[in-house]
Coordinates of C-alpha atoms and ligand atoms in Angstrom, one line a residue:
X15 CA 89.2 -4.2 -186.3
X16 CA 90.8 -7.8 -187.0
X17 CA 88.1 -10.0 -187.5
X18 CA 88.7 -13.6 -188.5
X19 CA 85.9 -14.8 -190.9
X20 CA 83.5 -17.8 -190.1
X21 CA 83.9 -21.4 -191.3
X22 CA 82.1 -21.4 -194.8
X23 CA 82.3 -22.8 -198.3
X24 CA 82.3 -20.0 -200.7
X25 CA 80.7 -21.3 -203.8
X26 CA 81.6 -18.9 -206.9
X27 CA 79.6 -19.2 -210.1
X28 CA 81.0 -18.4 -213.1
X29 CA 84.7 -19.7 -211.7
X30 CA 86.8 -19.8 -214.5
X31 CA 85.2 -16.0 -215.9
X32 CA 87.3 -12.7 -215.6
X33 CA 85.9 -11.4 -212.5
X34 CA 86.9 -14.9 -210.6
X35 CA 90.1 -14.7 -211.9
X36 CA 91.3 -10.8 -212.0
X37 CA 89.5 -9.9 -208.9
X38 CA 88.0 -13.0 -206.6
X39 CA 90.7 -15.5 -206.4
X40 CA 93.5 -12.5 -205.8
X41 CA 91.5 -10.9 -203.1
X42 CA 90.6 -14.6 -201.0
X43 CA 94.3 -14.5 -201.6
X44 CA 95.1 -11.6 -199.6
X45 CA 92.0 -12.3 -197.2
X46 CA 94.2 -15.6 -196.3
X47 CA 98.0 -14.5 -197.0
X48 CA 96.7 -11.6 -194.0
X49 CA 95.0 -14.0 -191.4
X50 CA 91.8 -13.0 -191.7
X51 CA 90.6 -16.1 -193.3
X52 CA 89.1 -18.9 -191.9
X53 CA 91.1 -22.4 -191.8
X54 CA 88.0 -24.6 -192.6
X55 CA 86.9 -22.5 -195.7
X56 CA 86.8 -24.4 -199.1
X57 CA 86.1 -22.8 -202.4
X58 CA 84.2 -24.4 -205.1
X59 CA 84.7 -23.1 -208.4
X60 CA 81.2 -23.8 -210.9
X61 CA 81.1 -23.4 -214.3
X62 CA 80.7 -25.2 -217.7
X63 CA 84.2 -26.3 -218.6
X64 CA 85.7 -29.9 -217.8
X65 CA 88.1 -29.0 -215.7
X66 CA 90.2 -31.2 -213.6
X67 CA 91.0 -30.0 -209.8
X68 CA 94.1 -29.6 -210.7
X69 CA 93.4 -27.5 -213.5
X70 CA 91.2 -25.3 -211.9
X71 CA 94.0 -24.9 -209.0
X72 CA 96.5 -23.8 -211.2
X73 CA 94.4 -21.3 -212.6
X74 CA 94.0 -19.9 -209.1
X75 CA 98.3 -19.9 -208.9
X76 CA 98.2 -18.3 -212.2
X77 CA 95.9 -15.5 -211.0
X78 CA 97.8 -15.3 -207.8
X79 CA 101.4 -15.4 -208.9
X80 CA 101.8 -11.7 -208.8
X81 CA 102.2 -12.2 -205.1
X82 CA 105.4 -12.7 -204.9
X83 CA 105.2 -15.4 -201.7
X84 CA 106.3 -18.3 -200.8
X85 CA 105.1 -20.7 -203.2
X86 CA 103.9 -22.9 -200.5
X87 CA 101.6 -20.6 -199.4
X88 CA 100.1 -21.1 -202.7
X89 CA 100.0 -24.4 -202.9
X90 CA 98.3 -24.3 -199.4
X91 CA 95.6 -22.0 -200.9
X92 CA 94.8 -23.8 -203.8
X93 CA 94.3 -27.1 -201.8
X94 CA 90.9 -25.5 -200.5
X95 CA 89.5 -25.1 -204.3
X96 CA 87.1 -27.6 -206.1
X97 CA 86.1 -27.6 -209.4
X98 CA 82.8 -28.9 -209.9
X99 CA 81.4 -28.4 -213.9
X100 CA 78.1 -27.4 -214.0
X101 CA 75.7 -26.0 -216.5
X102 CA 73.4 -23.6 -214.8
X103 CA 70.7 -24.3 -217.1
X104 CA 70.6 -27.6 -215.9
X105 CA 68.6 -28.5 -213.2
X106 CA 70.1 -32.0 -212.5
X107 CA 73.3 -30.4 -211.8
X108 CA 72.3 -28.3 -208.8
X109 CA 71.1 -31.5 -207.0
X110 CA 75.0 -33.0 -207.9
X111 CA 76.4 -29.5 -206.8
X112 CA 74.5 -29.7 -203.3
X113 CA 76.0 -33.0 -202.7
X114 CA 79.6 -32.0 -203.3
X115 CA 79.4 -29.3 -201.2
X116 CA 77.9 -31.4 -198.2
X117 CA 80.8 -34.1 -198.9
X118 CA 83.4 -30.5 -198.8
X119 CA 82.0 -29.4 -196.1
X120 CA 82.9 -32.4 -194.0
X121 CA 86.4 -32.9 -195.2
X122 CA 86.5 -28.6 -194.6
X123 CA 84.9 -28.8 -191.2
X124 CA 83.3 -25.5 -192.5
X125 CA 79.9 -25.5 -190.5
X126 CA 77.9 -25.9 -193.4
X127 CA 77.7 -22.2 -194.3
X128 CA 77.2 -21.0 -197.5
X129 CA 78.3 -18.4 -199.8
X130 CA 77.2 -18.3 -203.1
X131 CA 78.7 -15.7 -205.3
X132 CA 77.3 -14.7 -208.6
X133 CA 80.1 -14.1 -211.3
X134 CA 78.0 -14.4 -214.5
X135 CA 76.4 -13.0 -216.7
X136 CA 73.5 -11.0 -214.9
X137 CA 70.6 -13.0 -216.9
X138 CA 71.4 -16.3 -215.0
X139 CA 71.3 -14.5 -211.5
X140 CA 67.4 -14.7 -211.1
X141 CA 67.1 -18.4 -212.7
X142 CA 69.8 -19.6 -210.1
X143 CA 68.6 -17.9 -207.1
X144 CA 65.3 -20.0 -208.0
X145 CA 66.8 -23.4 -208.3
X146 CA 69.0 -23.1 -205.2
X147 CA 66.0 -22.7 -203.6
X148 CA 63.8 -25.5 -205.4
X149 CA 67.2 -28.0 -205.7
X150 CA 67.3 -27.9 -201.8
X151 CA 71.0 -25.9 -201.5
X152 CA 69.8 -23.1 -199.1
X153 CA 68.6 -26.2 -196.4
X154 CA 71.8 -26.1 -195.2
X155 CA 72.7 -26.3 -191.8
X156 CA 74.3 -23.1 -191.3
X157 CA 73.6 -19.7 -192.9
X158 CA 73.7 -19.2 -196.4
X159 CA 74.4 -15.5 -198.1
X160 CA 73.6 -14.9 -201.7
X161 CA 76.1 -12.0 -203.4
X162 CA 75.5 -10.8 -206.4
X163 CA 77.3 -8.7 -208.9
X164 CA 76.5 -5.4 -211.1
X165 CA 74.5 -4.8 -213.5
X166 CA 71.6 -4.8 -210.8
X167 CA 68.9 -4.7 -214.1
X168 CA 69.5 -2.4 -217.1
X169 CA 66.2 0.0 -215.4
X170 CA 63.8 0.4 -212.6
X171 CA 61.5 -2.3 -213.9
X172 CA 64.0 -5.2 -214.6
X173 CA 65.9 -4.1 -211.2
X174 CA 62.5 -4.7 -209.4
X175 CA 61.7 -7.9 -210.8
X176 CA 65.1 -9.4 -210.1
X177 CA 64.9 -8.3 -206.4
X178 CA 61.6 -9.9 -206.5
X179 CA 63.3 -13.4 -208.1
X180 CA 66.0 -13.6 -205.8
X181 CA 63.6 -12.2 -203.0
X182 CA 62.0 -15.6 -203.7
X183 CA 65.0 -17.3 -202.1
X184 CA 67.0 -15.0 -200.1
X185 CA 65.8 -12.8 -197.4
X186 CA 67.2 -8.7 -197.7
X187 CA 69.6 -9.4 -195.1
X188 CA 70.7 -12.7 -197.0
X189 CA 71.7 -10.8 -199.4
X190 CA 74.9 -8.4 -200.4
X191 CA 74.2 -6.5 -203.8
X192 CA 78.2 -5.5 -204.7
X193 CA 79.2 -2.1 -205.1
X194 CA 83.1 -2.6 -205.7
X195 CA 83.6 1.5 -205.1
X196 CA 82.2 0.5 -201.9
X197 CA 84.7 -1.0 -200.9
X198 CA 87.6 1.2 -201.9
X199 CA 89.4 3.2 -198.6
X200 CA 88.8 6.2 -199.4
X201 CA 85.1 5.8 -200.2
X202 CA 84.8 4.3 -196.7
X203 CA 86.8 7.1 -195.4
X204 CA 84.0 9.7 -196.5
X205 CA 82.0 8.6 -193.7
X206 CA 84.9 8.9 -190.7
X207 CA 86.1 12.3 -192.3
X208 CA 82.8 13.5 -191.7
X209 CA 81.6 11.8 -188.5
X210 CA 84.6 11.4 -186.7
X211 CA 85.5 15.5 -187.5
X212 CA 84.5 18.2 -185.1
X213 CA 85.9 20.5 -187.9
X214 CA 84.1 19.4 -191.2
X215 CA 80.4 18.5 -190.1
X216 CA 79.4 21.8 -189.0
X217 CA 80.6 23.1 -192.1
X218 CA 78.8 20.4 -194.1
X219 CA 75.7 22.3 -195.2
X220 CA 74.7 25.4 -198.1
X221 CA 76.0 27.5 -195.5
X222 CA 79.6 27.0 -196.5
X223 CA 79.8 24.5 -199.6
X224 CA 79.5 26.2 -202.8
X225 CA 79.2 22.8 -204.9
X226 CA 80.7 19.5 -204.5
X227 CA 82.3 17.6 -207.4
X228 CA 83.1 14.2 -208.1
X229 CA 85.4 12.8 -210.9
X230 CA 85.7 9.3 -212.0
X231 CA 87.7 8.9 -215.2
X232 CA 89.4 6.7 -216.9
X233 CA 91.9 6.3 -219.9
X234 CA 91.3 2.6 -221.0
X235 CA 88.3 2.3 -223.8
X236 CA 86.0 -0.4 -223.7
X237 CA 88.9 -2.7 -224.7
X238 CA 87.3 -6.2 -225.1
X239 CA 83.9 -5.1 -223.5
X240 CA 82.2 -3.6 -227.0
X241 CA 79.3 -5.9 -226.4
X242 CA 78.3 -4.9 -223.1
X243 CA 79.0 -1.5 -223.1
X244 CA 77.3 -0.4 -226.3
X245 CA 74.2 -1.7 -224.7
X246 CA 75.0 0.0 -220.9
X247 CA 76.8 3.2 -221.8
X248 CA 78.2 5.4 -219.1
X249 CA 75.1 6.2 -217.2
X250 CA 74.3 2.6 -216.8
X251 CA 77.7 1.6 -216.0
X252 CA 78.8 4.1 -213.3
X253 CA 76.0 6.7 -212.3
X254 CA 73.1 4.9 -211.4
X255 CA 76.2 2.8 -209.3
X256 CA 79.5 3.9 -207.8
X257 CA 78.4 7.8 -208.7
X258 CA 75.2 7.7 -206.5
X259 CA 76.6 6.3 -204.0
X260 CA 79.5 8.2 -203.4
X261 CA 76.7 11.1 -203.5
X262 CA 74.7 9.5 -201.2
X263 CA 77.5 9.0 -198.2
X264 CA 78.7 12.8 -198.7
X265 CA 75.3 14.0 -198.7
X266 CA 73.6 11.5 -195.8
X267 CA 72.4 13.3 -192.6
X268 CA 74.9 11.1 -189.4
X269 CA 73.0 7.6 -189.3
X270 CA 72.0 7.2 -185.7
X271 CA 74.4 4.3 -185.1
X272 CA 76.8 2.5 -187.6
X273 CA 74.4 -0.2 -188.1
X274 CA 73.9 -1.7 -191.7
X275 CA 70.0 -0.7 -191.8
X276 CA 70.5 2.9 -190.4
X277 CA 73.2 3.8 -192.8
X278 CA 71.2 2.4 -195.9
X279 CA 68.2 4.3 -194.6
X280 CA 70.3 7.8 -194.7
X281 CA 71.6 7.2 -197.9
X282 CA 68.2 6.3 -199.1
X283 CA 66.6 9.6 -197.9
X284 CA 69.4 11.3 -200.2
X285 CA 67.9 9.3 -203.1
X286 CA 64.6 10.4 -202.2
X287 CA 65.1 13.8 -201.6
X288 CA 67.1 14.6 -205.2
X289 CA 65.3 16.7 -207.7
X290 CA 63.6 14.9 -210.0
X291 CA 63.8 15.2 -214.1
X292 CA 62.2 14.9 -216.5
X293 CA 62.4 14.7 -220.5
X294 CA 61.5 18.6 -220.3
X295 CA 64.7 19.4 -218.8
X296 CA 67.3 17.2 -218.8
X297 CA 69.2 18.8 -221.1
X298 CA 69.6 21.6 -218.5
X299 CA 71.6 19.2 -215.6
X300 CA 73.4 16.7 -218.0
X301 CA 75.6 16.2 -220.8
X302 CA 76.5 13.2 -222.7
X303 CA 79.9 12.4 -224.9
X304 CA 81.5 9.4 -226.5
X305 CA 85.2 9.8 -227.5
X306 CA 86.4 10.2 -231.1
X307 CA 89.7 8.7 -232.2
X308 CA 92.9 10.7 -230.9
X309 CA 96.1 10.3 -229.2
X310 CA 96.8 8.8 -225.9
X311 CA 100.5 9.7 -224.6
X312 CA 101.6 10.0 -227.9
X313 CA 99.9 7.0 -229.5
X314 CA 97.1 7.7 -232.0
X315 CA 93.9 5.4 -230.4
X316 CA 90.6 4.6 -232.4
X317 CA 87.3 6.0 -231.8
X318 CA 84.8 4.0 -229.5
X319 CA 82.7 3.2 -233.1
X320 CA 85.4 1.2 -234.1
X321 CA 85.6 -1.2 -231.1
X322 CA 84.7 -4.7 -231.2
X323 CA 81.2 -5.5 -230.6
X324 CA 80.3 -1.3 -230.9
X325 CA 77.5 -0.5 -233.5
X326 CA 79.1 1.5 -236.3
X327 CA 76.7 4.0 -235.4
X328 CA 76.3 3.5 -231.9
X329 CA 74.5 6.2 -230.1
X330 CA 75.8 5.1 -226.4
X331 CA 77.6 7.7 -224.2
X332 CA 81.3 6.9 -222.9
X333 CA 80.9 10.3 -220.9
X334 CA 78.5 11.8 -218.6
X335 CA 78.7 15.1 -217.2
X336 CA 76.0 16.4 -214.7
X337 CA 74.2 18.0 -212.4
X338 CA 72.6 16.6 -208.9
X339 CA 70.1 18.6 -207.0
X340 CA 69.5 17.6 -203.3
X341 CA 66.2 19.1 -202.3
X342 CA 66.9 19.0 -198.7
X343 CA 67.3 21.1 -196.0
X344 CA 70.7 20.6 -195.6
X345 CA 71.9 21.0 -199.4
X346 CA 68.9 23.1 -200.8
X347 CA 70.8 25.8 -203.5
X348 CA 74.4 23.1 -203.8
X349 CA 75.5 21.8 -206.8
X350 CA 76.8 17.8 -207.1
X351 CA 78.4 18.1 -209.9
X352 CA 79.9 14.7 -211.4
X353 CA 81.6 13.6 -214.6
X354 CA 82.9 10.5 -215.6
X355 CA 84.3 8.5 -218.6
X356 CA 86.3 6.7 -220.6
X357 CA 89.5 7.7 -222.3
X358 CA 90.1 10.8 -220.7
X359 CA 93.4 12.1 -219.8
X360 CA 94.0 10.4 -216.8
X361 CA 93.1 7.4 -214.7
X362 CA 91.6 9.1 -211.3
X363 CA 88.7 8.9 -208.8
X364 CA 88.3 12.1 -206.7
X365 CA 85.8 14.9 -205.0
X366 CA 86.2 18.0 -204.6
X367 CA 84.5 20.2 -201.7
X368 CA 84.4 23.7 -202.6
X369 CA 83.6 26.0 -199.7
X370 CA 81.6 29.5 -200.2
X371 CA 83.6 32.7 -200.7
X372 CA 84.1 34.9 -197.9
X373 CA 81.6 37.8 -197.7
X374 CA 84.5 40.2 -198.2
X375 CA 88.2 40.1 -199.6
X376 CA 90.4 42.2 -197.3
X377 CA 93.5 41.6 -199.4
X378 CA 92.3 42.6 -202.8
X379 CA 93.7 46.2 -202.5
X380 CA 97.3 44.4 -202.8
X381 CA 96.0 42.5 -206.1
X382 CA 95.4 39.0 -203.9
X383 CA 92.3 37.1 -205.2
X384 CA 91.4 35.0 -202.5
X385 CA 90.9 31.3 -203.7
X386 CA 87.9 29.2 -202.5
X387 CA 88.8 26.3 -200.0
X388 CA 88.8 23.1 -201.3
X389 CA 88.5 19.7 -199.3
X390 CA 89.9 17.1 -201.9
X391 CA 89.5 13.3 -201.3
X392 CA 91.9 11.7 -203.5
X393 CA 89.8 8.1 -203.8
X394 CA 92.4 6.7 -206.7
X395 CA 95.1 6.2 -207.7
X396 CA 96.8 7.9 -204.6
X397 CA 94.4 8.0 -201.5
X398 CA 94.5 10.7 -199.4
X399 CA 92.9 14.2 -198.4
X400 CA 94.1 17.6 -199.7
X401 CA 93.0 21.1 -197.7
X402 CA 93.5 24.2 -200.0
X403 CA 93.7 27.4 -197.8
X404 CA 95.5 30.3 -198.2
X405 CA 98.1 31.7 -196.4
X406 CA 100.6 34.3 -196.3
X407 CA 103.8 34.5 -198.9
X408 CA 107.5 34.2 -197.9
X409 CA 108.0 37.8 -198.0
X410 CA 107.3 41.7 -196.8
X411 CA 104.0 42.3 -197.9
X412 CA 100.9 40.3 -196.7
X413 CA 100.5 38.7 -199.5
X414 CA 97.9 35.8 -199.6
X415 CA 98.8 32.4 -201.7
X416 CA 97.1 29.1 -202.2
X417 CA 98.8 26.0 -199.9
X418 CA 98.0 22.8 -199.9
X419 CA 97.9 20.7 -196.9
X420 CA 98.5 16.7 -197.9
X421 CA 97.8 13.6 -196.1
X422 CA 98.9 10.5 -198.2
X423 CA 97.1 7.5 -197.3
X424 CA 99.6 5.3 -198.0
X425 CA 103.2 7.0 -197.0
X426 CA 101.1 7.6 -193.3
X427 CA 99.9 4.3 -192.2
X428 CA 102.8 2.3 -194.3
X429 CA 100.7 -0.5 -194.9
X430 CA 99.4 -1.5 -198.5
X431 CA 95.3 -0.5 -198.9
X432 CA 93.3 -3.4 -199.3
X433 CA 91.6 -4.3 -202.7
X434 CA 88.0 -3.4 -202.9
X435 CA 86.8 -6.9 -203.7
X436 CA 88.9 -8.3 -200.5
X437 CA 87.3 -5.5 -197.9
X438 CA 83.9 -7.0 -199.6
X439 CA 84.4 -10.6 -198.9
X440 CA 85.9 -9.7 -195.8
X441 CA 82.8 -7.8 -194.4
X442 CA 80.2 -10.7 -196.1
X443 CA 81.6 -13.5 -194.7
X444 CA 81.6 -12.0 -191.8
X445 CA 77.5 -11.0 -192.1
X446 CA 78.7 -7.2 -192.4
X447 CA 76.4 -5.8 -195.3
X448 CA 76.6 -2.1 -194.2
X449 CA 79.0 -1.6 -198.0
X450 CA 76.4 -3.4 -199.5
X451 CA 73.8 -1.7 -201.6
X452 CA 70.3 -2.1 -200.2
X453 CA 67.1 -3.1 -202.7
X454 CA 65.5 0.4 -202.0
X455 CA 68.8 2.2 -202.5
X456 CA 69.4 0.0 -206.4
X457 CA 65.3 0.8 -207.0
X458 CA 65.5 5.0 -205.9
X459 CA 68.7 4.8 -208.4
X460 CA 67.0 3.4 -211.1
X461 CA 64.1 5.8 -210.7
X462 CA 66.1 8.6 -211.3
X463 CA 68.7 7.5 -213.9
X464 CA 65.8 6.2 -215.7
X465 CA 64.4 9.5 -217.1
X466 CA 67.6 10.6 -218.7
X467 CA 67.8 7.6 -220.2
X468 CA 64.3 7.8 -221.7
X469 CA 65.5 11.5 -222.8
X470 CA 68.8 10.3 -224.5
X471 CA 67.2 7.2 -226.3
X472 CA 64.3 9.5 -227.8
X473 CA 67.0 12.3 -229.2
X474 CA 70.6 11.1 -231.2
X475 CA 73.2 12.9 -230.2
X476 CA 76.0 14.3 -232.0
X477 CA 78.3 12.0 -231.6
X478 CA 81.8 11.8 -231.8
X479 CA 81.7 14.9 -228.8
X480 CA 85.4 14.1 -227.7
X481 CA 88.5 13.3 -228.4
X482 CA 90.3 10.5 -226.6
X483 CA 93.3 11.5 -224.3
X484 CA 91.0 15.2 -223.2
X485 CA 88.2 16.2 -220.7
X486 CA 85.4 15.4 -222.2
X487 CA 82.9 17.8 -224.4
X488 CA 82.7 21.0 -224.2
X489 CA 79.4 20.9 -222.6
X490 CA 80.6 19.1 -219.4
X491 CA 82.5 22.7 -218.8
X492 CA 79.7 24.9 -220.0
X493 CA 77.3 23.3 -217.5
X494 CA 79.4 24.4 -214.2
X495 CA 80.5 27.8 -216.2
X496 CA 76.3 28.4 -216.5
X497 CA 76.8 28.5 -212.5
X498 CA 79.3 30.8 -212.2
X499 CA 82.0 27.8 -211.5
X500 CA 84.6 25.6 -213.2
X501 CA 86.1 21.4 -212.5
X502 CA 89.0 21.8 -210.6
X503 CA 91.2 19.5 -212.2
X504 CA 93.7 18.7 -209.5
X505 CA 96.9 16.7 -210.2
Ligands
LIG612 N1 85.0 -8.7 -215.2 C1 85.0 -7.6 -214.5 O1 85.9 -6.9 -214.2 C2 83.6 -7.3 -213.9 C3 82.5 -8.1 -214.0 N2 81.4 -7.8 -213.4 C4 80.2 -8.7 -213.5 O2 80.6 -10.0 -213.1 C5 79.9 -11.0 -213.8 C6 80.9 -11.9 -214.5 O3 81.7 -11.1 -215.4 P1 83.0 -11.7 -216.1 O4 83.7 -12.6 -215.2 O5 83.6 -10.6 -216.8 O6 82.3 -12.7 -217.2 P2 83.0 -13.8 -218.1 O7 82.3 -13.9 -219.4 O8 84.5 -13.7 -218.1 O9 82.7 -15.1 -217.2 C7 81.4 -15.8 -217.2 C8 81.5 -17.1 -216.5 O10 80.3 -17.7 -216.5 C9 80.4 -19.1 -216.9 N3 79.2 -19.6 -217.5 C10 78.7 -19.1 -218.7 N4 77.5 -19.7 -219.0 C11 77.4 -20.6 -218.0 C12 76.4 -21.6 -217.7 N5 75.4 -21.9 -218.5 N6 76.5 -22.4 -216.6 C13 77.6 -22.2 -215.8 N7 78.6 -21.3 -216.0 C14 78.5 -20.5 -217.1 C15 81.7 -19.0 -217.7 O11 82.4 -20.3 -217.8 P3 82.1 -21.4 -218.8 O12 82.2 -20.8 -220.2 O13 83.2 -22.4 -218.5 O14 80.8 -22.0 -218.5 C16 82.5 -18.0 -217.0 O15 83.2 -18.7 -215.9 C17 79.0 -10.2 -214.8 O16 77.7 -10.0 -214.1 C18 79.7 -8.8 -214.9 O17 78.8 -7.8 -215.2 C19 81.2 -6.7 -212.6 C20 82.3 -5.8 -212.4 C21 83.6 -6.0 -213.1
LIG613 O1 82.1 -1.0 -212.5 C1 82.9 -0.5 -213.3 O2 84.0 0.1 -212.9 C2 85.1 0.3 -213.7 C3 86.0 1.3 -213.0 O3 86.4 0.9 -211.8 P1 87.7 1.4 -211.1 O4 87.7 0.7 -209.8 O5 88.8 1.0 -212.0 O6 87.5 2.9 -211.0 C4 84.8 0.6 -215.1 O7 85.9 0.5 -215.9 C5 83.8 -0.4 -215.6 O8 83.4 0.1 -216.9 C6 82.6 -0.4 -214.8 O9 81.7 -1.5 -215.2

C-alpha cells in the first residue's frame, strides 16, 4: 500500500553516531527520493559536537551520495536537517531542545508531532525518556512516538526495568522497540507465505515438518565493535532478537486479524509455549563457538581474541548453534534448529522447512533415495523462496531426482527491496507498530535466553572451537546428527 507519512519532526539522538549515518539518514533518504515522505517533515540531528547546520547537512550528503541522483534532490533533503548540540546529561539542554523544535515546527508546518529516535548508547535511553517527560517535550500538540534501538537490556531484569523507565513516559503503543530483521522482505514475507497459501498452512504442523532451520551467518568479525561484543556475545546479539522472532512468526497460530496487538499476542504465545531450560540441560539443546584465526577467501584473518577491545581470554561466543522446543499442540515433537555467527563462510540469512518422509519409498527398488521436501526462504542476500521436490529424470527409467523450483524476489517484481530501517520508519511514522517488538515479547525472550546464559557464564568453554572462513564447531553438526538429521547448507 502507498502511504504518505504524517507531518512530523523526527528528532534523532545520537545524530552524528554510526547508526544515523550508515542506516537512518540513507533510509529517510529513500523514504523521500520514493514519495512516501511527508513535505513538512524536518529532522533534527542531537548530539554533543559543535556542529554548524551546514556541517551536519553535509554529513547527511556524504551518507547519501551513494545514491546516485540528482544532486538537487540532495540538497532539497538536507534543507529539512537541524543540528542542535546537546549533552544528554544536561538537563538545561532539553528545555533549549523543546524550544527549537517548537520554532521548526512552525517554519516545517509539521503539526507538532514528534518522533524521537534513540541512536545511542543503550544506558542513556532510560535517563532521556525521563527528562523528555519532566523537561516538558512530550506536551506537544500532536502525537509523539518514542523508538528505541537494540540492546533492549543485557537480561530479563535490566530489560524490565527499562520498560518500566521509559513506561514512565511513553505509553506501549507510544512506543516502537526496533527489530531491524523485522523489517527485511522476506521476514515480512513469512507471514503472507503462510496466511495467504491454501497450500502451505495445512501442512504447517508435526504432521508434515520434520524440523525447521534457520541460518544467520556472517563473514565480517567484530571489526571495530570488540568492546561491545565481548560483553554481548552471540546469544545476546542475535538470539534473544532477530532469531526469536523469526521463530516466533513461523511458528505463530493465524492472528485473528492483521492488527499490531493480535499479531504480538501470537507470537507471544510461541514464547510462552517453548520448552524451558535449565542449567541441568542446556548442554543437550545448544552449543557455543568463537572463531580461531584462519583464512577467509584466501586471506589469513586473526582470531576473535586478538580484536580490539576483546579480552585476551575472552570467554564470549561468536557462534550459537541450537535447539528450540515448541511445546504446543501444533509443533509438539519439531525441531527449530538455529545457528548463527560470525566469520563463517558466507554472508546469508535463510530457513529451511524440512517436510516428513513419505511412509514408504516406491522407487527404492531402482536405487532412487527419495529426498525430503524442503521449503527454503532465502531472507539474504538474494530473497526469494526455493521448493525442493522430486521429479522424474530426462530419460527411460522412472527415475526420481531432486528439482528445485525458484522464485527470485528481485528478478519478479523488478523493483529494488526496500532497506529494513526505511520499511521501519515508514510503518512508525505512520503509527504502524505491528514490526515492532512488543514489551511482553523482549521480557518472554529474555526469560528464556537468560538460563543459557547463566549456564555458559558458570562453565569456560574451550575456546577457540572454530576456524574462521568454516561452519562453525563440530558440535553445531553433532546436535542435528543426535536427531537423525543434518544443516542443509543451500547455495
Ligand atoms: N551502528 C549500528 O550498525 C547499530 C547500532 N545499534 C544501536 O544504535 C545505538 C547507536 O549506535 P552507534 O550509532 O553505533 O553508536 P555511535 O557510538 O557511533 O554513536 C553514538 C552517538 O551518541 C552521541 N552521544 C554520545 N554521548 C552523548 C551525550 N552525552 N549526549 C548526546 N549525544 C551523545 C554521539 O555523538 P557525540 O560524540 O557528538 O556526542 C554519537 O552521535 C546503540 O544503541 C547501538 O546498540 C543497533 C544496531 C546496529
Ligand atoms: O543486530 C545485529 O545484526 C547484525 C546482522 O544484521 P544483518 O542485517 O547484516 O544480517 C550483526 O552483524 C550485529 O552484530 C547485530 O548487532
Amino acid at each position: 500500500m502507498t502511504r504518505n507519512t504524517p507531518k512530523a519532526i523526527i528528532v534523532i539522538f545520537g545524530a552524528t553516531g554510526d547508526l544515523a549515518n550508515r542506516k537512518l539518514y540513507p533510509s529517510l533518504y529513500r523514504l523521500y527520493r520514493n514519495g512516501k515522505l511527508s513535505g513538512n517533515f524536518a529532522v533534527v540531528g542531537v548530539a554533543r559536537r559543535p556542529l554548524t547546520n551546514e556541517e551536519f547537512r553535509n554529513n547527511v550528503k556524504d551518507s547519501i551520495a551513494v545514491f546516485k541522483d540528482d544532486l538537487i534532490d540532495h540538497e532539497e533533503f538536507a534543507s529539512h536537517f537541524h543540528y542542535n548540540p546537546f549533552d544528554a546529561q544536561h538537563l538545561s539542554h532539553y528545555h533549549d531542545l523543546d524550544a527549537f523544535i517548537t520554532k521548526l515546527d512552525k517554519i516545517h508546518d509539521a503539526g507538532g508531532n514528534r518522533l524521537f529516535y534513540m541512536a545511542m548508547a543503550p544506558n542513556f535511553f532510560g535517563p532521556i525518556a525521563a527528562n523528555l517527560k519532566s523537561q516538558g517535550l512530550t506536551d506537544n500538540k500532536g502525537w509523539s512516538r518514542l523508538v528505541i534501538e537494540k540492546p533492549f537490556g543485557r537480561n530479563f531484569d535490566t530489560a524490565q526495568q527499562l520498560n518500566e523507565q521509559i513506561g514512565q513516559t511513553f505509553s506501549e503503543e507510544q512506543i516502537y522497540r526496533i527489530d531491524h530483521y523485522l523489517g527485511k522482505q522476506m521476514i515480512q514475507n513469512i507471514e503472507i507465505v503462510r496466511f495467504a497459501n491454501a497450500m502451505f498452512e495445512p501442512l504447517w504442523n508435526n504432521q508434515y515438518i520434520a524440523n525447521v532451520q534457520i541460518t544467520s551467518s556472517e563473514i565480517l568479525g567484530v571489526e571495530e565493535r570488540g568492546r561491545y561484543y565481548d560483553e554481548s556475545g552471540a546469544l545476546r546479539d542475535m538470539v534473544q532478537n532477530h532469531i526469536l522472532q523469526m521463530i516466533s512468526l513461523l511458528a505463530m497460530e493465524p492472528p485473528a486479524k492483521l492488527h499490531p496487538d493480535e499479531v504480538r499476542y501470537e507470537k507471544a504465545k510461541v514464547l510462552r509455549s517453548l520448552r524451558p531450560l535449565d542449567e541441568s540441560n542446556v548442554d543437550q539443546y545448544f552449543v557455543r563457538g568463537q572463531y580461531g584465526d584462519g583464512k577467509m577467501n584466501g586471506v589469513q584473518v586473526d582470531s576473535y581474541r586478538s580484536s580490539n577491545g576483546v579480552a585476551e581470554n575472552s570467554n564470549t561466543e561468536t557462534f550459537v548453534a541450537g535447539k528450540f522446543m515448541i511445546d504446543n499442540f501444533r509443533w509438539a515433537g519439531v525441531p527449530f534448529y538455529i545457528r548463527t555467527g560470525k566469520r563463517m563462510a558466507k554472508k546469508s540469512t535463510e530457513i529451511v522447512v524440512q517436510f516428513k518422509d513419505l511412509p514408504i519409498n516406491l522407487y527404492k527398488d531402482k536405487g532412487n533415495v527419495i529426498d525430503p521436501n524442503l521449503l527454503v526462504i532465502r531472507v539474504q542476500p538474494d530473497e526469494g523462496i526455493t521448493m525442493h521436490l522430486n521429479a522424474k529424470k530426462t530419460d527411460y527409467e522412472t527415475l526420481s531426482t531432486p528439482i528445485t523450483m525458484h522464485y527470485d524476489k528481485s528478478i519478479a517484481e523488478e523493483v529494488e527491496s526496500p532497506e529494513a530501517y526505511e520499511v521501519l520508519l515508514n510503518d512508525c511514522l505512520n503509527g504502524d507498530s505491528t514490526s515492532f517488538v512488543h514489551s511482553e515479547e523482549v521480557s518472554l525472550s529474555w526469560n528464556f535466553v537468560d538460563q543459557i546464559s547463566k549456564a555458559w557464564a558458570a562453565k569456560k568453554a574451550d575456546f577457540p572451537n572454530y576456524a574462521s572462513g568454516t561452519n562453525g564447531p563440530k558440535a553445531a553438526d553433532e546436535l542435528l546428527a543426535a536427531d537423525g538429521f543434518h544443516w542443509w547448507d543451500i547455495d
